[in-house]
């Protein structure tokens, strides 16, 4: 029997070293039947017209996992044309809800059957631990199952008419081709959350995955092909950063694209929003956050600590709803910080393909540099690094030690911006009003968390906290059945839940007059 993982302790923390299990995982990745090297357009596997490709690397060790097409505007135009033709000329928009539901159920069944293969690809290209990848596969698959069921519940309305010889009917109709631009941190779930809703509504899709994680998207396209979707309904195009801007501009500007859905940074979201304005295009945006995590003095300390670990360190802190500012009431501040540091010291860091690993690498050098810059800025402005605070080059080029920073000032980057890394930024507060002022003092409003056993306080804070989603005595809030989205500069629209369909349909008013 193989040893599952070998861990060594250094400076009070656990790190992984080589193991035979990781080599088995690597071989599985290279022989994975879902691993594709071409894009998927109009039911065919194609390369870029120029023949150009770019490499996909494993952030855990820099290994090249494969190459995929580096597509340009011309390639993407073909995908848009195929989706447009499938919607109008091949009458996908006239397909029945039952037919669309059946195809989505087929897709879901294949995803369930290939959980391990999808997770293996995801861990290899994103760096997240395999157990988290398996969790994301389950989460992402649930959107396909959910919207397969919702497809048959896209109801219209009969409205009582004010005139005796008229009847008023409202129907909900697919908007057309949807351009879906997805991020690297959840390369499976962000696609299924968008694509399943659009397809259930009767739209066709052109998916542009992040350049860091295209292999997961192509694996899903391979399963969609096997599920029997007609040509042109699902298209996946790949490109490097070199062509990302021109592709986004084309998707936003094309008359053949009716809707854009984007998950990513607020800065890019604002740019896409402006580009969609000329065509008054339907747009859904799920953008950056600056999530407060408030611990009041009445909180259950163990639940707050568990919530903090779950919220902060999932995917190495690289989630849009990750806790960013930890606001801890004065009476429990020291206890919380000490106990949190103790828990952090038990985290296993290393290659996510190895069993037992809880913290993997950051996604790329730009992200590592950002985390280092934020922590350095805090130190220079008087903050205290209680643990961590450094890169771990002995493990690989993109590892950063889980970090706790206290005595944080309001002029630091950690206080004002989203770090997107394994850094806990702690702010001490005295009163509830002070905590709310700090929590709401930002233009971001995606998610927030607070822990309290004071029932009156729970209702007050839940009402006053300015975020689209709130975890109350809970650090894990994502669920297929819930409406996911933010307010302020954190986005427009909602994904998941029954409201996820709304982004891809419009209401048509039918007035039947002069009835006898």
XYZ file of N, CA and C in Angstrom, residues 1-173:
519
model
N 0.845 -1.188 0.000
C 0.000 0.000 0.000
C 0.885 1.245 0.000
N 0.486 2.264 -0.829
C 1.267 3.490 -0.891
C 0.953 4.380 0.303
N 1.949 5.105 0.750
C 1.687 6.141 1.737
C 0.931 7.273 1.050
N -0.092 7.778 1.716
C -0.920 8.792 1.069
C -0.185 10.118 0.900
N 0.614 10.516 1.882
C 1.315 11.782 1.794
C 2.421 11.802 2.840
N 3.479 12.505 2.550
C 4.571 12.669 3.496
C 4.644 14.138 3.876
N 4.542 14.445 5.170
C 4.564 15.819 5.643
C 5.771 16.045 6.531
N 6.351 17.220 6.443
C 7.441 17.587 7.340
C 7.064 18.881 8.047
N 7.582 19.083 9.249
C 7.260 20.266 10.032
C 8.432 21.243 9.995
N 8.122 22.515 9.722
C 9.153 23.547 9.657
C 8.572 24.834 10.249
N 9.266 25.419 11.197
C 8.815 26.658 11.842
C 7.394 26.530 12.388
N 7.093 25.359 12.913
C 5.797 25.153 13.541
C 4.669 24.848 12.581
N 4.983 24.617 11.274
C 3.936 24.354 10.284
C 4.272 23.102 9.499
N 3.224 22.545 8.880
C 3.388 21.300 8.126
C 3.455 21.589 6.636
N 4.407 20.934 5.962
C 4.547 21.074 4.518
C 4.680 19.684 3.905
N 4.260 19.573 2.627
C 4.319 18.270 1.974
C 5.614 18.121 1.196
N 6.086 16.889 1.099
C 7.222 16.573 0.239
C 6.741 15.564 -0.792
N 7.650 15.032 -1.564
C 7.261 14.128 -2.633
C 6.575 12.877 -2.119
N 5.710 12.333 -2.924
C 5.037 11.085 -2.571
C 4.736 10.300 -3.832
N 4.654 9.001 -3.714
C 4.346 8.172 -4.878
C 2.928 8.439 -5.355
N 2.057 8.839 -4.411
C 0.679 9.107 -4.792
C 0.596 10.236 -5.808
N 1.433 11.284 -5.637
C 1.381 12.410 -6.563
C 1.804 11.996 -7.960
N 2.751 11.077 -8.075
C 3.165 10.632 -9.404
C 2.045 9.847 -10.080
N 1.280 9.104 -9.283
C 0.113 8.398 -9.841
C -0.905 9.412 -10.354
N -1.138 10.490 -9.553
C -2.076 11.529 -9.975
C -1.603 12.197 -11.255
N -0.291 12.417 -11.356
C 0.260 13.051 -12.560
C 0.050 12.169 -13.784
N 0.292 10.860 -13.637
C 0.084 9.952 -14.769
C -1.391 9.930 -15.171
N -2.278 9.988 -14.169
C -3.710 10.013 -14.456
C -4.068 11.244 -15.272
N -3.472 12.382 -14.943
C -3.729 13.616 -15.669
C -3.301 13.480 -17.126
N -2.135 12.909 -17.364
C -1.627 12.815 -18.734
C -2.436 11.836 -19.582
N -3.068 10.853 -18.961
C -3.857 9.870 -19.716
C -5.354 10.122 -19.607
N -5.730 11.262 -19.054
C -7.131 11.579 -18.820
C -7.886 11.673 -20.147
N -8.955 10.877 -20.328
C -9.678 10.895 -21.606
C -10.404 12.204 -21.877
N -10.604 13.023 -20.847
C -11.304 14.292 -21.040
C -10.365 15.436 -21.381
N -9.073 15.195 -21.324
C -8.120 16.256 -21.618
C -8.097 16.528 -23.121
N -8.391 17.767 -23.497
C -8.482 18.154 -24.897
C -7.414 19.190 -25.236
N -7.036 19.228 -26.513
C -6.025 20.184 -26.955
C -6.543 21.108 -28.051
N -7.862 21.057 -28.308
C -8.463 21.935 -29.301
C -9.719 22.583 -28.731
N -10.139 23.683 -29.353
C -11.360 24.361 -28.948
C -12.563 23.643 -29.572
N -13.756 24.011 -29.106
C -14.979 23.322 -29.561
C -15.926 24.361 -30.155
N -16.091 24.321 -31.477
C -16.905 25.298 -32.193
C -17.808 24.577 -33.189
N -19.102 24.846 -33.094
C -20.081 24.291 -34.028
C -20.002 22.767 -34.111
N -19.805 22.134 -32.970
C -19.792 20.679 -32.929
C -18.502 20.049 -33.422
N -17.442 20.841 -33.637
C -16.167 20.303 -34.115
C -15.034 20.773 -33.203
N -14.007 19.950 -33.124
C -12.799 20.297 -32.377
C -11.826 20.958 -33.332
N -11.492 22.223 -33.060
C -10.737 23.026 -34.017
C -9.584 23.750 -33.329
N -8.589 24.106 -34.139
C -7.501 24.948 -33.668
C -7.728 26.375 -34.098
N -6.796 27.247 -33.753
C -6.855 28.628 -34.219
C -6.516 28.678 -35.707
N -7.118 29.612 -36.422
C -6.828 29.751 -37.848
C -5.349 29.983 -38.108
N -4.703 30.689 -37.213
C -3.280 30.984 -37.371
C -2.396 29.798 -37.002
N -2.987 28.807 -36.350
C -2.203 27.678 -35.862
C -1.516 27.939 -34.532
N -1.716 29.140 -33.990
C -1.046 29.507 -32.737
C -1.639 28.750 -31.550
N -0.800 28.468 -30.581
C -1.224 27.809 -29.344
C -0.557 28.505 -28.159
N -1.032 28.185 -26.967
C -0.348 28.633 -25.758
C -0.354 27.503 -24.738
N 0.599 27.564 -23.839
C 0.777 26.497 -22.862
C -0.112 26.695 -21.639
N -0.565 25.574 -21.093
C -1.279 25.570 -19.815
C -0.350 24.924 -18.795
N -0.091 25.635 -17.696
C 0.886 25.167 -16.723
C 0.237 24.821 -15.387
N 0.879 23.897 -14.688
C 0.475 23.530 -13.345
C 1.115 24.516 -12.375
N 0.319 25.305 -11.639
C 0.916 26.288 -10.737
C 1.665 25.667 -9.566
N 1.427 24.375 -9.296
C 2.108 23.712 -8.185
C 3.589 23.488 -8.469
N 3.925 23.296 -9.765
C 5.319 22.944 -10.074
C 5.819 23.517 -11.399
N 4.972 24.258 -12.112
C 5.386 24.838 -13.386
C 5.348 23.884 -14.555
N 4.934 22.650 -14.334
C 4.880 21.656 -15.407
C 3.888 22.092 -16.487
N 4.257 21.910 -17.740
C 3.356 22.191 -18.852
C 2.392 21.020 -18.997
N 1.115 21.300 -18.833
C 0.081 20.261 -18.895
C -0.366 19.979 -20.318
N -0.202 20.969 -21.191
C -0.624 20.809 -22.577
C -0.679 22.161 -23.250
N -1.084 22.153 -24.511
C -1.255 23.394 -25.267
C -2.662 23.423 -25.839
N -3.218 24.633 -25.961
C -4.556 24.815 -26.527
C -4.500 25.970 -27.519
N -5.504 26.105 -28.392
C -5.466 27.142 -29.424
C -5.469 28.553 -28.843
N -4.627 29.404 -29.416
C -4.607 30.822 -29.064
C -5.438 31.554 -30.109
N -6.724 31.672 -29.850
C -7.668 32.151 -30.849
C -7.737 33.676 -30.883
N -8.141 34.184 -32.037
C -8.266 35.623 -32.253
C -9.721 35.960 -32.563
N -9.958 37.215 -32.903
C -11.321 37.674 -33.232
C -11.951 36.835 -34.334
N -11.175 36.497 -35.366
C -11.732 35.732 -36.495
C -12.258 34.379 -36.030
N -11.512 33.720 -35.145
C -11.951 32.422 -34.631
C -13.216 32.574 -33.802
N -13.245 33.593 -32.984
C -14.402 33.802 -32.111
C -15.628 34.190 -32.929
N -15.414 34.920 -34.006
C -16.542 35.272 -34.874
C -17.199 34.009 -35.435
N -16.390 33.016 -35.751
C -16.951 31.743 -36.220
C -17.825 31.102 -35.147
N -17.381 31.166 -33.911
C -18.161 30.595 -32.815
C -19.471 31.363 -32.621
N -19.398 32.692 -32.712
C -20.606 33.513 -32.594
C -21.577 33.189 -33.715
N -21.058 33.084 -34.950
C -21.904 32.754 -36.102
C -22.572 31.394 -35.910
N -21.819 30.434 -35.397
C -22.372 29.090 -35.184
C -23.476 29.117 -34.138
N -23.257 29.850 -33.053
C -24.272 29.942 -32.000
C -25.511 30.666 -32.500
N -25.308 31.708 -33.299
C -26.428 32.478 -33.848
C -27.242 31.631 -34.817
N -26.549 30.879 -35.661
C -27.246 30.003 -36.612
C -28.013 28.909 -35.888
N -27.400 28.340 -34.851
C -28.077 27.291 -34.095
C -29.337 27.824 -33.432
N -29.279 29.058 -32.950
C -30.434 29.638 -32.264
C -31.570 29.944 -33.226
N -31.256 30.600 -34.351
C -32.304 31.061 -35.257
C -32.597 30.067 -36.384
N -31.594 29.755 -37.190
C -31.843 28.962 -38.389
C -32.087 27.493 -38.076
N -31.448 26.997 -37.026
C -31.650 25.597 -36.642
C -32.674 25.457 -35.526
N -33.299 26.591 -35.180
C -34.488 26.625 -34.316
C -34.281 26.101 -32.906
N -33.073 26.282 -32.358
C -32.898 25.911 -30.950
C -33.861 26.709 -30.064
N -34.149 27.967 -30.459
C -35.042 28.795 -29.638
C -36.470 28.243 -29.632
N -36.782 27.354 -30.577
C -38.096 26.718 -30.596
C -38.090 25.326 -29.967
N -36.949 24.911 -29.449
C -36.899 23.611 -28.779
C -37.801 23.650 -27.551
N -38.318 22.520 -27.174
C -39.211 22.486 -26.022
C -38.406 22.432 -24.728
N -39.041 22.883 -23.668
C -38.388 22.824 -22.363
C -38.040 21.390 -21.994
N -38.880 20.471 -22.376
C -38.623 19.057 -22.072
C -37.386 18.560 -22.805
N -37.205 18.988 -24.059
C -36.022 18.582 -24.821
C -34.747 19.159 -24.205
N -34.805 20.434 -23.828
C -33.618 21.060 -23.227
C -33.292 20.419 -21.877
N -34.327 20.124 -21.116
C -34.122 19.484 -19.817
C -33.475 18.114 -19.977
N -33.893 17.367 -20.989
C -33.343 16.024 -21.208
C -31.854 16.096 -21.544
N -31.465 17.070 -22.384
C -30.054 17.220 -22.736
C -29.220 17.631 -21.520
N -29.757 18.533 -20.715
C -29.046 18.935 -19.510
C -28.909 17.772 -18.536
N -29.919 16.940 -18.454
C -29.833 15.758 -17.586
C -28.766 14.785 -18.096
N -28.677 14.646 -19.421
C -27.620 13.798 -19.994
C -26.238 14.340 -19.619
N -26.095 15.660 -19.757
C -24.821 16.320 -19.434
C -24.479 16.101 -17.964
N -25.476 16.280 -17.116
C -25.266 16.094 -15.680
C -24.838 14.664 -15.355
N -25.490 13.704 -15.968
C -25.152 12.299 -15.706
C -23.711 11.995 -16.095
N -23.265 12.566 -17.213
C -21.885 12.340 -17.657
C -20.889 13.038 -16.734
N -21.244 14.201 -16.244
C -20.383 14.888 -15.281
C -20.259 14.085 -13.991
N -21.357 13.533 -13.560
C -21.327 12.707 -12.349
C -20.447 11.472 -12.566
N -20.570 10.874 -13.719
C -19.797 9.673 -14.038
C -18.302 9.968 -14.110
N -17.953 11.181 -14.511
C -16.549 11.549 -14.730
C -16.028 12.535 -13.677
N -16.558 12.455 -12.467
C -16.150 13.376 -11.408
C -14.635 13.380 -11.192
N -14.073 12.210 -11.069
C -12.656 12.103 -10.738
C -11.789 12.682 -11.852
N -12.172 12.415 -13.099
C -11.389 12.910 -14.237
C -11.438 14.438 -14.318
N -12.637 15.015 -14.090
C -12.762 16.473 -14.114
C -11.939 17.092 -12.986
N -12.050 16.512 -11.791
C -11.331 17.046 -10.628
C -9.825 16.973 -10.828
N -9.355 15.899 -11.453
C -7.925 15.747 -11.708
C -7.404 16.861 -12.608
N -8.154 17.172 -13.653
C -7.773 18.265 -14.551
C -7.786 19.594 -13.805
N -8.837 19.810 -13.014
C -8.987 21.073 -12.305
C -7.845 21.309 -11.319
N -7.489 20.294 -10.560
C -6.389 20.430 -9.605
C -5.079 20.714 -10.326
N -4.860 20.034 -11.437
C -3.608 20.206 -12.178
C -3.453 21.624 -12.710
N -4.529 22.238 -13.211
C -4.364 23.553 -13.837
C -4.676 24.722 -12.911
N -5.411 24.487 -11.818
C -5.734 25.591 -10.905
C -4.932 25.544 -9.618
N -4.415 24.358 -9.250
C -3.618 24.221 -8.046
C -4.391 23.921 -6.792
N -5.722 23.953 -6.844
C -6.480 23.721 -5.620
C -6.391 22.253 -5.208
N -6.455 21.949 -3.914
C -6.380 20.557 -3.457
C -7.457 19.695 -4.102
N -7.120 18.428 -4.316
C -8.036 17.525 -5.009
C -9.382 17.413 -4.297
N -9.371 17.423 -2.981
C -10.632 17.329 -2.251
C -11.507 18.545 -2.542
N -10.903 19.723 -2.717
C -11.680 20.908 -3.083
C -12.186 20.819 -4.518
N -11.362 20.261 -5.407
C -11.797 20.091 -6.796
C -13.000 19.158 -6.877
N -12.947 18.080 -6.119
C -14.086 17.158 -6.090
C -15.327 17.861 -5.545
N -15.125 18.714 -4.544
C -16.243 19.487 -4.014
C -16.801 20.444 -5.047
N -15.922 21.080 -5.817
C -16.402 21.981 -6.857
C -17.135 21.239 -7.956
N -16.663 20.055 -8.303
C -17.369 19.264 -9.317
C -18.794 18.971 -8.849
N -18.943 18.565 -7.598
C -20.279 18.297 -7.066
C -21.141 19.560 -7.102
N -20.538 20.684 -6.719
C -21.242 21.968 -6.724
C -21.597 22.387 -8.150
N -20.628 22.321 -9.055
C -20.883 22.699 -10.438
C -21.917 21.804 -11.103
N -21.834 20.506 -10.844
C -22.813 19.583 -11.412
C -24.226 19.905 -10.935
N -24.329 20.372 -9.705
C -25.659 20.631 -9.138
C -26.379 21.745 -9.898
N -25.638 22.674 -10.508
C -26.288 23.708 -11.302
C -26.919 23.119 -12.562
N -26.247 22.155 -13.154
C -26.804 21.529 -14.354
C -28.071 20.760 -13.994
N -28.022 20.047 -12.896
C -29.210 19.321 -12.430
C -30.342 20.298 -12.114
N -30.020 21.374 -11.404
C -31.028 22.353 -10.995
C -31.705 22.993 -12.203
N -30.902 23.452 -13.162
C -31.497 24.143 -14.299
C -32.142 23.184 -15.292
N -31.754 21.920 -15.269
C -32.509 20.920 -16.036
C -33.937 20.849 -15.525
N -34.089 20.984 -14.228
C -35.424 20.959 -13.631
C -36.141 22.289 -13.827
N -35.390 23.411 -13.726
C -36.001 24.725 -13.885
C -36.446 24.998 -15.322
N -35.851 24.310 -16.283
C -36.216 24.535 -17.691
C -37.714 24.366 -17.913
N -38.321 23.463 -17.177
C -39.756 23.181 -17.362
C -40.627 24.033 -16.447
N -40.011 25.017 -15.803
C -40.787 25.903 -14.924
C -40.566 27.372 -15.295
N -40.295 27.622 -16.562
C -40.153 29.010 -17.032
C -41.549 29.464 -17.474
N -42.319 29.897 -16.503
C -43.737 30.156 -16.737
C -43.990 31.571 -17.234
N -45.097 31.735 -17.984
C -45.619 33.041 -18.336
C -46.742 33.420 -17.383
N -47.519 34.410 -17.801
C -48.622 34.874 -16.958
C -49.830 35.233 -17.826
N -51.016 35.018 -17.261
C -52.251 35.578 -17.811
C -52.674 36.680 -16.854
N -52.774 37.912 -17.375
C -53.066 39.071 -16.539
C -54.500 39.518 -16.773
N -55.287 39.714 -15.715
C -56.665 40.196 -15.903
C -56.683 41.517 -16.672
N -57.467 41.560 -17.726
C -57.508 42.736 -18.587
C -58.467 43.785 -18.034
N -58.140 45.075 -18.238
C -59.076 46.135 -17.822
C -60.226 46.334 -18.809
N -60.127 45.655 -19.983
C -61.138 45.791 -21.031
C -61.753 44.418 -21.294
N -63.079 44.374 -21.443
C -63.785 43.090 -21.513
C -63.399 42.254 -22.721
N -63.087 42.865 -23.856
C -62.830 42.086 -25.075
C -61.335 41.929 -25.369
N -60.521 42.029 -24.330
C -59.076 41.816 -24.501
C -58.573 40.752 -23.525
N -57.467 40.114 -23.929
C -56.765 39.222 -23.007
C -55.283 39.583 -23.027
N -54.694 39.648 -21.857
C -53.282 40.019 -21.717
C -52.487 38.779 -21.320
N -51.448 38.507 -22.102
C -50.584 37.352 -21.842
C -49.132 37.815 -21.816
N -48.380 37.312 -20.860
C -46.953 37.580 -20.777
C -46.206 36.264 -20.947
N -45.241 36.245 -21.863
C -44.424 35.044 -22.055
C -42.962 35.387 -21.808
N -42.184 34.383 -21.432
C -40.742 34.567 -21.195
C -39.997 33.834 -22.298
N -39.154 34.568 -23.001
C -38.503 34.058 -24.201
C -36.985 34.190 -24.096
